[in-house]
PDB file of N, CA and C in Angstrom:
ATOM      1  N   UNK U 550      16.211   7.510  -5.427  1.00  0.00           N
ATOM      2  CA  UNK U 550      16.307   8.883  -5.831  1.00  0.00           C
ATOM      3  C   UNK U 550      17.380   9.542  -4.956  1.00  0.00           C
ATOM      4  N   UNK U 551      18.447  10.467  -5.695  1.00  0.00           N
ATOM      5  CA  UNK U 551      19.520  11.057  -5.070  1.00  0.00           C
ATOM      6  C   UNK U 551      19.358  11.916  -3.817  1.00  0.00           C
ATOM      7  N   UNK U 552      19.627  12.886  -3.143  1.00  0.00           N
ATOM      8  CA  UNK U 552      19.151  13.927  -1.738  1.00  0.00           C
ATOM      9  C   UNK U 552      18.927  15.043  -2.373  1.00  0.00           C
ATOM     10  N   UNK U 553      19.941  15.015  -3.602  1.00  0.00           N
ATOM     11  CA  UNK U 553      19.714  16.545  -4.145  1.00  0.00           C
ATOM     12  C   UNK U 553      18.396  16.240  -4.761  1.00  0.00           C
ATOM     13  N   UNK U 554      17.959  15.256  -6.059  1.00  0.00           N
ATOM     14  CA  UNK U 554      16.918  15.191  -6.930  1.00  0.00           C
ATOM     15  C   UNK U 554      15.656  15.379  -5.833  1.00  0.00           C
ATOM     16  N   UNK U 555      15.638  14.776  -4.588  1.00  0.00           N
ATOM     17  CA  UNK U 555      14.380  14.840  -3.924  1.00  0.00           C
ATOM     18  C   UNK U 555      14.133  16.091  -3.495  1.00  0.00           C
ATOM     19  N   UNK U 556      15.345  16.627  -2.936  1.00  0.00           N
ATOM     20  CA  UNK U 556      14.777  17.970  -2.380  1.00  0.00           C
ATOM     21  C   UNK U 556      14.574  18.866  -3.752  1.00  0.00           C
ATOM     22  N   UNK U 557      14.764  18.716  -4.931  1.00  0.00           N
ATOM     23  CA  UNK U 557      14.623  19.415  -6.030  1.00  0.00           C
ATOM     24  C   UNK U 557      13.134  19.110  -6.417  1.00  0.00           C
ATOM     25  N   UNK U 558      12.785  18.067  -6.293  1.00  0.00           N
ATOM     26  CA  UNK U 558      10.992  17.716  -6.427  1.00  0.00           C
ATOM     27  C   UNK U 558      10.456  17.834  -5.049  1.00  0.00           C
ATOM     28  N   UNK U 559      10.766  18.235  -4.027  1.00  0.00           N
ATOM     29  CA  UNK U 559       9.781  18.773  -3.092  1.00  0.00           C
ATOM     30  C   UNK U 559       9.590  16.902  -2.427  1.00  0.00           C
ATOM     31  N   UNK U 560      10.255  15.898  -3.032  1.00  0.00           N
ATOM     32  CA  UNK U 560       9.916  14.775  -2.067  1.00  0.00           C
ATOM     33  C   UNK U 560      10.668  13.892  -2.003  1.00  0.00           C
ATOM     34  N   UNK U 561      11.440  14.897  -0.393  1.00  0.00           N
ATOM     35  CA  UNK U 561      11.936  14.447   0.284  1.00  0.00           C
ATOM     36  C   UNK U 561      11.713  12.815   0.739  1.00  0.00           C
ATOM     37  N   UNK U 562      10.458  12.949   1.732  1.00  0.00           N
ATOM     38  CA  UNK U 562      10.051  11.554   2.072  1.00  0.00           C
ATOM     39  C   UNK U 562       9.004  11.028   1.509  1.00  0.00           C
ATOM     40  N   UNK U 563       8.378  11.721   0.515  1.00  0.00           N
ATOM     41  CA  UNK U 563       7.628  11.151  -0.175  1.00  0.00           C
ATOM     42  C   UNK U 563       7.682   9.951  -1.283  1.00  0.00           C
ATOM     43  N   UNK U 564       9.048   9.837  -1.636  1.00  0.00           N
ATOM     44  CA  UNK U 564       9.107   8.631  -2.197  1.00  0.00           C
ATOM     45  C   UNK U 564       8.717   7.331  -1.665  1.00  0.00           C
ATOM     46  N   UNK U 565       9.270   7.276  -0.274  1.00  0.00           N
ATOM     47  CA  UNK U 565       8.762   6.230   0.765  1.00  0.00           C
ATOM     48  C   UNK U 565       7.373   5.790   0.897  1.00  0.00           C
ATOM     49  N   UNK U 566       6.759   6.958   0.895  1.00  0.00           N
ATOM     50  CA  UNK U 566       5.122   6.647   0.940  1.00  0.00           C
ATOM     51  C   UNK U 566       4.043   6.109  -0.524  1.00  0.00           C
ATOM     52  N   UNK U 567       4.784   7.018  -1.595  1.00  0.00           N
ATOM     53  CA  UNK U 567       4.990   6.265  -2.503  1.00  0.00           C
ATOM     54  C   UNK U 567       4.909   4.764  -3.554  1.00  0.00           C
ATOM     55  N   UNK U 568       5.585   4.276  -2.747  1.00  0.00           N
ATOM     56  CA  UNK U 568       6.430   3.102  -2.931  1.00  0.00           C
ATOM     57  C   UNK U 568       5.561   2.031  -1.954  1.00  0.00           C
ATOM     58  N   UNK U 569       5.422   2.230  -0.899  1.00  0.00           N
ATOM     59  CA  UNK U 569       4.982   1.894   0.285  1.00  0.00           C
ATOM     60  C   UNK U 569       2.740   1.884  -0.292  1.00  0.00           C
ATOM     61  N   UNK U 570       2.265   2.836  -0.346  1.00  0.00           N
ATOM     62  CA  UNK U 570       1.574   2.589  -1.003  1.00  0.00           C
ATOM     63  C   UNK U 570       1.317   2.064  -2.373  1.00  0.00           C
ATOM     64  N   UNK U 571       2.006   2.054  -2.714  1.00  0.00           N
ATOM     65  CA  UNK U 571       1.694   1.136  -4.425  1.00  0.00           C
ATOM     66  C   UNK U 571       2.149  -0.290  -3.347  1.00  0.00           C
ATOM     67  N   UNK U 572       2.589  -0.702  -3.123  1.00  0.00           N
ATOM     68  CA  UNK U 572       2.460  -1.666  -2.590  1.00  0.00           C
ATOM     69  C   UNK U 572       1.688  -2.690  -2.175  1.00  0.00           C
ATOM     70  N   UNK U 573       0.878  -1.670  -1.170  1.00  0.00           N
ATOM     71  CA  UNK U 573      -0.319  -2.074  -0.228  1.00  0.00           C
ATOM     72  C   UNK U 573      -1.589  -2.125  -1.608  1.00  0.00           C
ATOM     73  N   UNK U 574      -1.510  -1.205  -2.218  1.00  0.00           N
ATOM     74  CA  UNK U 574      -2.735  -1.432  -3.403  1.00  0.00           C
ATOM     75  C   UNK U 574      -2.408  -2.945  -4.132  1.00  0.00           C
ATOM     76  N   UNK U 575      -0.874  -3.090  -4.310  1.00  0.00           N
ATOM     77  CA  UNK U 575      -0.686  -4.571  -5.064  1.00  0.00           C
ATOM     78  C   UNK U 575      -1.376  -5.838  -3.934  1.00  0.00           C
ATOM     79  N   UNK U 576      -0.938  -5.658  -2.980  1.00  0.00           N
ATOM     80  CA  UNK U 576      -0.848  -6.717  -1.966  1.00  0.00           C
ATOM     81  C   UNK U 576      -2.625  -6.821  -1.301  1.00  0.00           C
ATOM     82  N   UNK U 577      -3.106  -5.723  -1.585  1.00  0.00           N
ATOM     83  CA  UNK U 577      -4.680  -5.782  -1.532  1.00  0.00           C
ATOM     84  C   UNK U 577      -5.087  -6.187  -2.884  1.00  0.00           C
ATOM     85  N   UNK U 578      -4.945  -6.278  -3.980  1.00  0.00           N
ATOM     86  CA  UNK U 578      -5.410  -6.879  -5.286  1.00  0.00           C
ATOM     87  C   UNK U 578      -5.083  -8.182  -5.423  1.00  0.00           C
ATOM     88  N   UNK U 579      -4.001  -8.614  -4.824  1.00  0.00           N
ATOM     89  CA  UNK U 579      -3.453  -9.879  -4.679  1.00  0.00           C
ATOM     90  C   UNK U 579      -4.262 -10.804  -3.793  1.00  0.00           C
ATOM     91  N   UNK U 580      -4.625  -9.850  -2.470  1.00  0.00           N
ATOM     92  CA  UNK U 580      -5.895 -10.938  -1.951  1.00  0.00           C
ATOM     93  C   UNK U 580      -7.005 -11.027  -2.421  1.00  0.00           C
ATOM     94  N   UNK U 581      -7.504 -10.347  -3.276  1.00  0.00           N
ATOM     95  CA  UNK U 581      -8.726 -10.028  -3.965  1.00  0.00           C
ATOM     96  C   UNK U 581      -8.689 -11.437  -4.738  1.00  0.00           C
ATOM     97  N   UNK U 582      -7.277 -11.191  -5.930  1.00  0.00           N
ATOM     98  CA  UNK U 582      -7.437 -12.402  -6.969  1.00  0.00           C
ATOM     99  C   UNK U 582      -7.112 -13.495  -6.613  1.00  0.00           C
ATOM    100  N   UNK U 583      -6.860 -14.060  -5.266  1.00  0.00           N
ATOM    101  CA  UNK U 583      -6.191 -15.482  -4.738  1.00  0.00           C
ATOM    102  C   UNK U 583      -7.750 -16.027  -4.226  1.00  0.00           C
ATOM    103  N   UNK U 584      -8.497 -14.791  -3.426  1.00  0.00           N
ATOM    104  CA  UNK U 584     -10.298 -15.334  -2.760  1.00  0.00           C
ATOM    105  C   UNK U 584     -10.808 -15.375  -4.126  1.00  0.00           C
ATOM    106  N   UNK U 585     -10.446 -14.477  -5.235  1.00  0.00           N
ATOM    107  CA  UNK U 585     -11.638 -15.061  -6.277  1.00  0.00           C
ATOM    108  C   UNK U 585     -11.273 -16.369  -6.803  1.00  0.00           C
ATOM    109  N   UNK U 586      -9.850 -16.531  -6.915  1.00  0.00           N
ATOM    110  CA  UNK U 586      -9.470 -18.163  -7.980  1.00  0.00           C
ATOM    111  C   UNK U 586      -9.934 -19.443  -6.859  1.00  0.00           C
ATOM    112  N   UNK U 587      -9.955 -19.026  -5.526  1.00  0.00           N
ATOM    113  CA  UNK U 587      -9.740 -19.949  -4.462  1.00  0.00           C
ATOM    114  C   UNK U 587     -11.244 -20.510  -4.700  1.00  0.00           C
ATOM    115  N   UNK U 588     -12.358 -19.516  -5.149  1.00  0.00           N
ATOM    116  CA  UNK U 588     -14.086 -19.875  -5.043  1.00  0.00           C
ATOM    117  C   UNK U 588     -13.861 -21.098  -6.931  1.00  0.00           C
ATOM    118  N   UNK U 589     -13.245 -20.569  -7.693  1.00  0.00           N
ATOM    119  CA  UNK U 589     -13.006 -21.209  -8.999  1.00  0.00           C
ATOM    120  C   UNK U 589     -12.332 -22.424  -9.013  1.00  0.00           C
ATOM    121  N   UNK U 590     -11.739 -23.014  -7.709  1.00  0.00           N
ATOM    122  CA  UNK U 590     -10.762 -23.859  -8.054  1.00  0.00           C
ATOM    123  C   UNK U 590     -11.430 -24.914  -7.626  1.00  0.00           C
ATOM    124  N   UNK U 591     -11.326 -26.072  -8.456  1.00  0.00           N
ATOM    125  CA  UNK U 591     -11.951 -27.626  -8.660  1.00  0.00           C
ATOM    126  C   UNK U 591     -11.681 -28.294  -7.814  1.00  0.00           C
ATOM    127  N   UNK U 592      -9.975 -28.632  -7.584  1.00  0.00           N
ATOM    128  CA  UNK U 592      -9.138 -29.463  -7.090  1.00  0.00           C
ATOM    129  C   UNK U 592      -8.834 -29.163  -5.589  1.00  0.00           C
ATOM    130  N   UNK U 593      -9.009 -30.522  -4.514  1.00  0.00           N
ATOM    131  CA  UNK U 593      -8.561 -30.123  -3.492  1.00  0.00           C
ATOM    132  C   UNK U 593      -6.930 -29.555  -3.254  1.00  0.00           C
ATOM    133  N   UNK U 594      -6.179 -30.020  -4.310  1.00  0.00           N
ATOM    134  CA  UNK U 594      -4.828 -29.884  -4.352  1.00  0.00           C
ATOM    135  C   UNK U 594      -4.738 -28.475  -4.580  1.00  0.00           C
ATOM    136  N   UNK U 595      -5.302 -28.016  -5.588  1.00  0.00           N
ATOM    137  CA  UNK U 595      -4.981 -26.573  -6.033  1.00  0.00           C
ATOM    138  C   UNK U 595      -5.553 -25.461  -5.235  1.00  0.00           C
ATOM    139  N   UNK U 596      -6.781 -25.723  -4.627  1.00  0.00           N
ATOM    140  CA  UNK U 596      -7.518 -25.245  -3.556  1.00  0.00           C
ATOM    141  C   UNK U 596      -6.509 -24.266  -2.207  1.00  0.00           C
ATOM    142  N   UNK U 597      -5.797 -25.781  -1.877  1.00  0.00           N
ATOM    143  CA  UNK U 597      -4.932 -26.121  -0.377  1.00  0.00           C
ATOM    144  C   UNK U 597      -3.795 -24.513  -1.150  1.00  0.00           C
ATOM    145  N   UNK U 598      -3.396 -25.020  -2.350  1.00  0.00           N
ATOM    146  CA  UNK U 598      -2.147 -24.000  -2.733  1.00  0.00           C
ATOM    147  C   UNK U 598      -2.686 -22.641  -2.747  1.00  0.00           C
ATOM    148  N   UNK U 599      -3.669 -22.788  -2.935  1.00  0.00           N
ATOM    149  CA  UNK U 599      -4.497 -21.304  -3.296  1.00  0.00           C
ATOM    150  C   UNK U 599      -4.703 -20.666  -1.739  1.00  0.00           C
ATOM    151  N   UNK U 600      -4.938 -21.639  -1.104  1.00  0.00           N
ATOM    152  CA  UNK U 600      -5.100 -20.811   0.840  1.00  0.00           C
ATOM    153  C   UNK U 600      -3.624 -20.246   1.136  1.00  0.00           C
ATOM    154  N   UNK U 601      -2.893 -21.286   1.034  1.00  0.00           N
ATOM    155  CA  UNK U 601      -1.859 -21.154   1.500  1.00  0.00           C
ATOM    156  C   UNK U 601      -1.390 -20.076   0.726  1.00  0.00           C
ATOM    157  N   UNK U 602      -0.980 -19.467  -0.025  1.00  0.00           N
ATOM    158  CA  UNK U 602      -0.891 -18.140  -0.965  1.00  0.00           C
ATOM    159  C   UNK U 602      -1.565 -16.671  -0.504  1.00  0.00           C
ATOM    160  N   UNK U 603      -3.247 -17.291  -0.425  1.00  0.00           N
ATOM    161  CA  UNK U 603      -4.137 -16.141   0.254  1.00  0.00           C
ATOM    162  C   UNK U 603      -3.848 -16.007   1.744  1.00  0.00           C
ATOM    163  N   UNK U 604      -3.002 -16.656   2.649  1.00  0.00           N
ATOM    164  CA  UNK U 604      -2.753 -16.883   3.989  1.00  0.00           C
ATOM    165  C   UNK U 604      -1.020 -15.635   3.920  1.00  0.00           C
ATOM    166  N   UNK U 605      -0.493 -15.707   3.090  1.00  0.00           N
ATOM    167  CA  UNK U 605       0.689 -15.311   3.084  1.00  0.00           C
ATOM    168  C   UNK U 605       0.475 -13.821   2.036  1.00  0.00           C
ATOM    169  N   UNK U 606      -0.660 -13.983   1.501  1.00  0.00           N
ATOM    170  CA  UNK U 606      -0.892 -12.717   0.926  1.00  0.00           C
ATOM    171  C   UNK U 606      -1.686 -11.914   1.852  1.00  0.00           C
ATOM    172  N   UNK U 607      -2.508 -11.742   2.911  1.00  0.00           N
ATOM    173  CA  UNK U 607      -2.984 -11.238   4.017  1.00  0.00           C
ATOM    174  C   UNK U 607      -1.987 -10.993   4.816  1.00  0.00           C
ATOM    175  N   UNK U 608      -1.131 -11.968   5.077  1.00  0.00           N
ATOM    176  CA  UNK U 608      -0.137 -11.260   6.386  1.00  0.00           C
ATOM    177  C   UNK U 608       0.771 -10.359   5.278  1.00  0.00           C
ATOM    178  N   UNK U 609       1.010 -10.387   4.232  1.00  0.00           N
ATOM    179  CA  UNK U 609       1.679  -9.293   3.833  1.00  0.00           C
ATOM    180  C   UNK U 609       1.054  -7.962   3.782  1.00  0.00           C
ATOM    181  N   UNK U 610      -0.395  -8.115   3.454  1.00  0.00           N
ATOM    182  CA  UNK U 610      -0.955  -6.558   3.822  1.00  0.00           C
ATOM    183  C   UNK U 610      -0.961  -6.233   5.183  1.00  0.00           C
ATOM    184  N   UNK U 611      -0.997  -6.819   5.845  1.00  0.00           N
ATOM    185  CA  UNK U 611      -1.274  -6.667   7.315  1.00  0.00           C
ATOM    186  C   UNK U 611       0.295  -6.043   7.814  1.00  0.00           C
ATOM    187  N   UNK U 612       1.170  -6.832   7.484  1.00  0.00           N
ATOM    188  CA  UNK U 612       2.369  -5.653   7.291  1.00  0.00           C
ATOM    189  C   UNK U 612       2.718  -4.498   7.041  1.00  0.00           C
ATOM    190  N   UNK U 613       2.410  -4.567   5.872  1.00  0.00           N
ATOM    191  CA  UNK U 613       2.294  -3.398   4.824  1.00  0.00           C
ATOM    192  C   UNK U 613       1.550  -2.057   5.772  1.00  0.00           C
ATOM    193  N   UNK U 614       0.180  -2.654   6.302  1.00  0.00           N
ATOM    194  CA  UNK U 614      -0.637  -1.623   7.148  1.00  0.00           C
ATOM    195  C   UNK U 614       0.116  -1.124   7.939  1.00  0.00           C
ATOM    196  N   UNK U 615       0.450  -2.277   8.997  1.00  0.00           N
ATOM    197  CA  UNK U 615       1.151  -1.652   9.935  1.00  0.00           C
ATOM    198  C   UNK U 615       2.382  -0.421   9.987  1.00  0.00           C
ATOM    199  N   UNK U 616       3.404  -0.993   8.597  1.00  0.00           N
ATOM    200  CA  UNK U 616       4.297  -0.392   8.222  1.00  0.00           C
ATOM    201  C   UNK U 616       3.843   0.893   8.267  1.00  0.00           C
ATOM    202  N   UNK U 617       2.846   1.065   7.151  1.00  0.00           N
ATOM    203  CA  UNK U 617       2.718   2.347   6.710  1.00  0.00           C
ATOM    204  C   UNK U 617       1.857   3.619   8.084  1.00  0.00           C
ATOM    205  N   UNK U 618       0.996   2.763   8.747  1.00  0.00           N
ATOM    206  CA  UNK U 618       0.451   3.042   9.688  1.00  0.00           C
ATOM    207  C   UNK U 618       1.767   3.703  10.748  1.00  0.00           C
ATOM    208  N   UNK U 619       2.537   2.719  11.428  1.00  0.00           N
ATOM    209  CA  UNK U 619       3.712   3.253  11.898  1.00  0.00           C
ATOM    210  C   UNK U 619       4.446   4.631  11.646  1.00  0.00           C
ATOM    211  N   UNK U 620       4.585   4.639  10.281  1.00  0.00           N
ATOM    212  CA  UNK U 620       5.355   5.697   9.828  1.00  0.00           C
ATOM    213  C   UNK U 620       4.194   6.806   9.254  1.00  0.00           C
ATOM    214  N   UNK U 621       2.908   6.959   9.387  1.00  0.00           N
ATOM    215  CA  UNK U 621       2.299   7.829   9.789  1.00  0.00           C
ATOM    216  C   UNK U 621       1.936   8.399   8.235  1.00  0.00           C
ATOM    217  N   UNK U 622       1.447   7.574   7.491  1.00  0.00           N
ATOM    218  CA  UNK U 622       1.768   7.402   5.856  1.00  0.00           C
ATOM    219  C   UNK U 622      -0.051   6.966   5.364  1.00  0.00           C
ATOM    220  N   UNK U 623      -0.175   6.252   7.045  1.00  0.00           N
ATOM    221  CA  UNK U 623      -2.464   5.100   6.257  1.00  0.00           C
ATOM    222  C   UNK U 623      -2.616   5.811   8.046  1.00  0.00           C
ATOM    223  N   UNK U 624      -3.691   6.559   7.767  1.00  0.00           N
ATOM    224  CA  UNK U 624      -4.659   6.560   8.794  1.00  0.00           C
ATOM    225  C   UNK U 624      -6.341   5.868   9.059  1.00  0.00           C
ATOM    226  N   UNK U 625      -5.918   4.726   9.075  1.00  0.00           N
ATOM    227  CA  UNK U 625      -7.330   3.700   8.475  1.00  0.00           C
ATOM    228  C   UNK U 625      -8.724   3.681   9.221  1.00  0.00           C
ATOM    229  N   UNK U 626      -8.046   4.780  10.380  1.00  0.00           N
ATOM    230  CA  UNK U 626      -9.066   5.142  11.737  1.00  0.00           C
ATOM    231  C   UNK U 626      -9.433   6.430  12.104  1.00  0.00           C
ATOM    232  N   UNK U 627      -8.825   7.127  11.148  1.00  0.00           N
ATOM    233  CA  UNK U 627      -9.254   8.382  11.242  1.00  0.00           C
ATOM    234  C   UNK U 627      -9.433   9.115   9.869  1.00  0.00           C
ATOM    235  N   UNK U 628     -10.343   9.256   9.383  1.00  0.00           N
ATOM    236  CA  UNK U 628     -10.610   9.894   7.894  1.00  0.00           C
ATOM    237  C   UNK U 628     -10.126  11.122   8.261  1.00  0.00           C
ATOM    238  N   UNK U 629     -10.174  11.975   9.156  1.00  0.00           N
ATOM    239  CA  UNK U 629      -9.541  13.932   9.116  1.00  0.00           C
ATOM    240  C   UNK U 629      -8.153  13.584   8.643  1.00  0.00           C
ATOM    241  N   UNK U 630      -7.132  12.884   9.239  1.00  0.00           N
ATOM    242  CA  UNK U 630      -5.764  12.369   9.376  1.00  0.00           C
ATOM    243  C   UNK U 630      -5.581  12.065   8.438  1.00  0.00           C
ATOM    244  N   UNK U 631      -6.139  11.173   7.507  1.00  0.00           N
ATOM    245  CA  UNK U 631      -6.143  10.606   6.311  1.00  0.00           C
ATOM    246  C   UNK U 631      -6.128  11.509   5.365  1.00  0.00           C
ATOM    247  N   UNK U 632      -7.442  12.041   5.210  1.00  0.00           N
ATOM    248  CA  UNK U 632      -7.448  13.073   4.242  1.00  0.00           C
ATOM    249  C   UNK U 632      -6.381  14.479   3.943  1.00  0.00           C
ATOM    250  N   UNK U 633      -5.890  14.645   5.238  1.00  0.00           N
ATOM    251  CA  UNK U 633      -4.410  15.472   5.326  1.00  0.00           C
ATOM    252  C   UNK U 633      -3.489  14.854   4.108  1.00  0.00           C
ATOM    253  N   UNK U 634      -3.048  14.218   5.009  1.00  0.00           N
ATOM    254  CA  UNK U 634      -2.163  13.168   4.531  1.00  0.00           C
ATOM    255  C   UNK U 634      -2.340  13.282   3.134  1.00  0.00           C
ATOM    256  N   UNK U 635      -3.224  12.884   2.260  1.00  0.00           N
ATOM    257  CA  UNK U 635      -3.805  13.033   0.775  1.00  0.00           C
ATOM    258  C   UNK U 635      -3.957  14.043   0.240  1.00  0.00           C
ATOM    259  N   UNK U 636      -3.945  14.729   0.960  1.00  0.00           N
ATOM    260  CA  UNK U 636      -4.233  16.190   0.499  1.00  0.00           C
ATOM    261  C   UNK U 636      -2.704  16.818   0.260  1.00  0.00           C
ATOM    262  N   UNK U 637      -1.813  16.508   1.198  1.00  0.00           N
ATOM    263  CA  UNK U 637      -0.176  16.406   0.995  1.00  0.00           C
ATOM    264  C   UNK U 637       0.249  15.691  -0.151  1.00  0.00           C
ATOM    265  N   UNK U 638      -0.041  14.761  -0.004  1.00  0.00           N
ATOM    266  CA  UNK U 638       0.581  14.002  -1.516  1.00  0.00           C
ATOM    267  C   UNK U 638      -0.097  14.241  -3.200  1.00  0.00           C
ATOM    268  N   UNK U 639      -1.198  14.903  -2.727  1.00  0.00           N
ATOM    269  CA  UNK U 639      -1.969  15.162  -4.233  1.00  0.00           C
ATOM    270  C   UNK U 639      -1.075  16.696  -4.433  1.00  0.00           C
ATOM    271  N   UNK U 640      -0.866  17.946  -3.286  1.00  0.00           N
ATOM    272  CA  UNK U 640      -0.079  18.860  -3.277  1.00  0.00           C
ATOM    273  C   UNK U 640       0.746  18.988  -3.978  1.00  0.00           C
ATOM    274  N   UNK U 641       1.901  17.977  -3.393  1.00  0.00           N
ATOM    275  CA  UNK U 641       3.056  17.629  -3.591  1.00  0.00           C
ATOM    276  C   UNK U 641       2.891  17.275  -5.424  1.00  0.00           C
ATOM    277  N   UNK U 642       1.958  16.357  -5.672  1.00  0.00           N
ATOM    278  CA  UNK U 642       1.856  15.644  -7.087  1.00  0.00           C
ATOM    279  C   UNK U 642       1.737  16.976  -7.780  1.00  0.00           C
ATOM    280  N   UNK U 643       1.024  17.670  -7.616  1.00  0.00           N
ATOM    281  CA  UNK U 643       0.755  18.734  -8.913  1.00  0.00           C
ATOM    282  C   UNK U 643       1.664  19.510  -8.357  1.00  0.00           C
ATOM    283  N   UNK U 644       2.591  20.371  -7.703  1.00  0.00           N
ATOM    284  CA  UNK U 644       4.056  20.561  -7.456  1.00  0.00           C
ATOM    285  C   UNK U 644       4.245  20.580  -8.576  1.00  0.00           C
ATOM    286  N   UNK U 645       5.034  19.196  -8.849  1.00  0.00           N
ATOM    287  CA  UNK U 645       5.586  18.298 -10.011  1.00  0.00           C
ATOM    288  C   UNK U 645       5.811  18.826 -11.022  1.00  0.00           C
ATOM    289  N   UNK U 646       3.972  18.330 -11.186  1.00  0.00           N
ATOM    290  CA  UNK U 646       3.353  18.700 -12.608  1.00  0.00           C
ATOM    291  C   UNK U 646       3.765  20.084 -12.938  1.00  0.00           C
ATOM    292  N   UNK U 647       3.275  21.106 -12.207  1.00  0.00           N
ATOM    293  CA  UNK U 647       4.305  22.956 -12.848  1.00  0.00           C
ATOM    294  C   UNK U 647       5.236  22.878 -12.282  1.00  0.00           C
ATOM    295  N   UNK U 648       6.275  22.292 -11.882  1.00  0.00           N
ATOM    296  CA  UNK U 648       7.403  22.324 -12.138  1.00  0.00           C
ATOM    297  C   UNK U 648       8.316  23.192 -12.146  1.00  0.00           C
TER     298      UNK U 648
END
């Protein structure tokens, strides 16, 4: 998104967080469906591929956390902080919406 278009929707840095969260929701669904196929899977072969996947799909959320944690975006330890935070971006969302 351009400098002008963001500051024209009010988000500035909100695209980042954004983006950054849809993310972390993919990369948490992703470990979800790798532990459920991993309990379904027959084969020791397909099993081994299935860890190794769910092993590399965990350290990517664990990234992701940190990332977003860092930049002050997931407060996973403090619900007051958090709920700010959400309360900013739901703001910001209906912004938008009236326009």
């Amino acid at each position: 998104m351009s400098y002008l278009l963001k500051n024209l929707t009010g988000m500035n840095g909100m695209s980042d967080q954004v983006v950054a969260t849809d993310m972390l929701i993919t990369a948490k669904a992703g470990v979800k469906n790798l532990a459920v196929a991993l309990t379904e899977t027959a084969t020791p072969e397909v099993r081994n591929v299935l860890k190794q996947h769910l092993d590399t799909a965990i350290q990517t959320h664990e990234n992701l956390t940190a990332y977003m944690m860092d930049k002050g975006y997931y407060h996973p330890y403090n619900v007051q902080e958090q709920l700010q935070v959400d309360m900013k971006s739901a703001d910001t969302s209906l912004n938008l919406v009236k326009g």
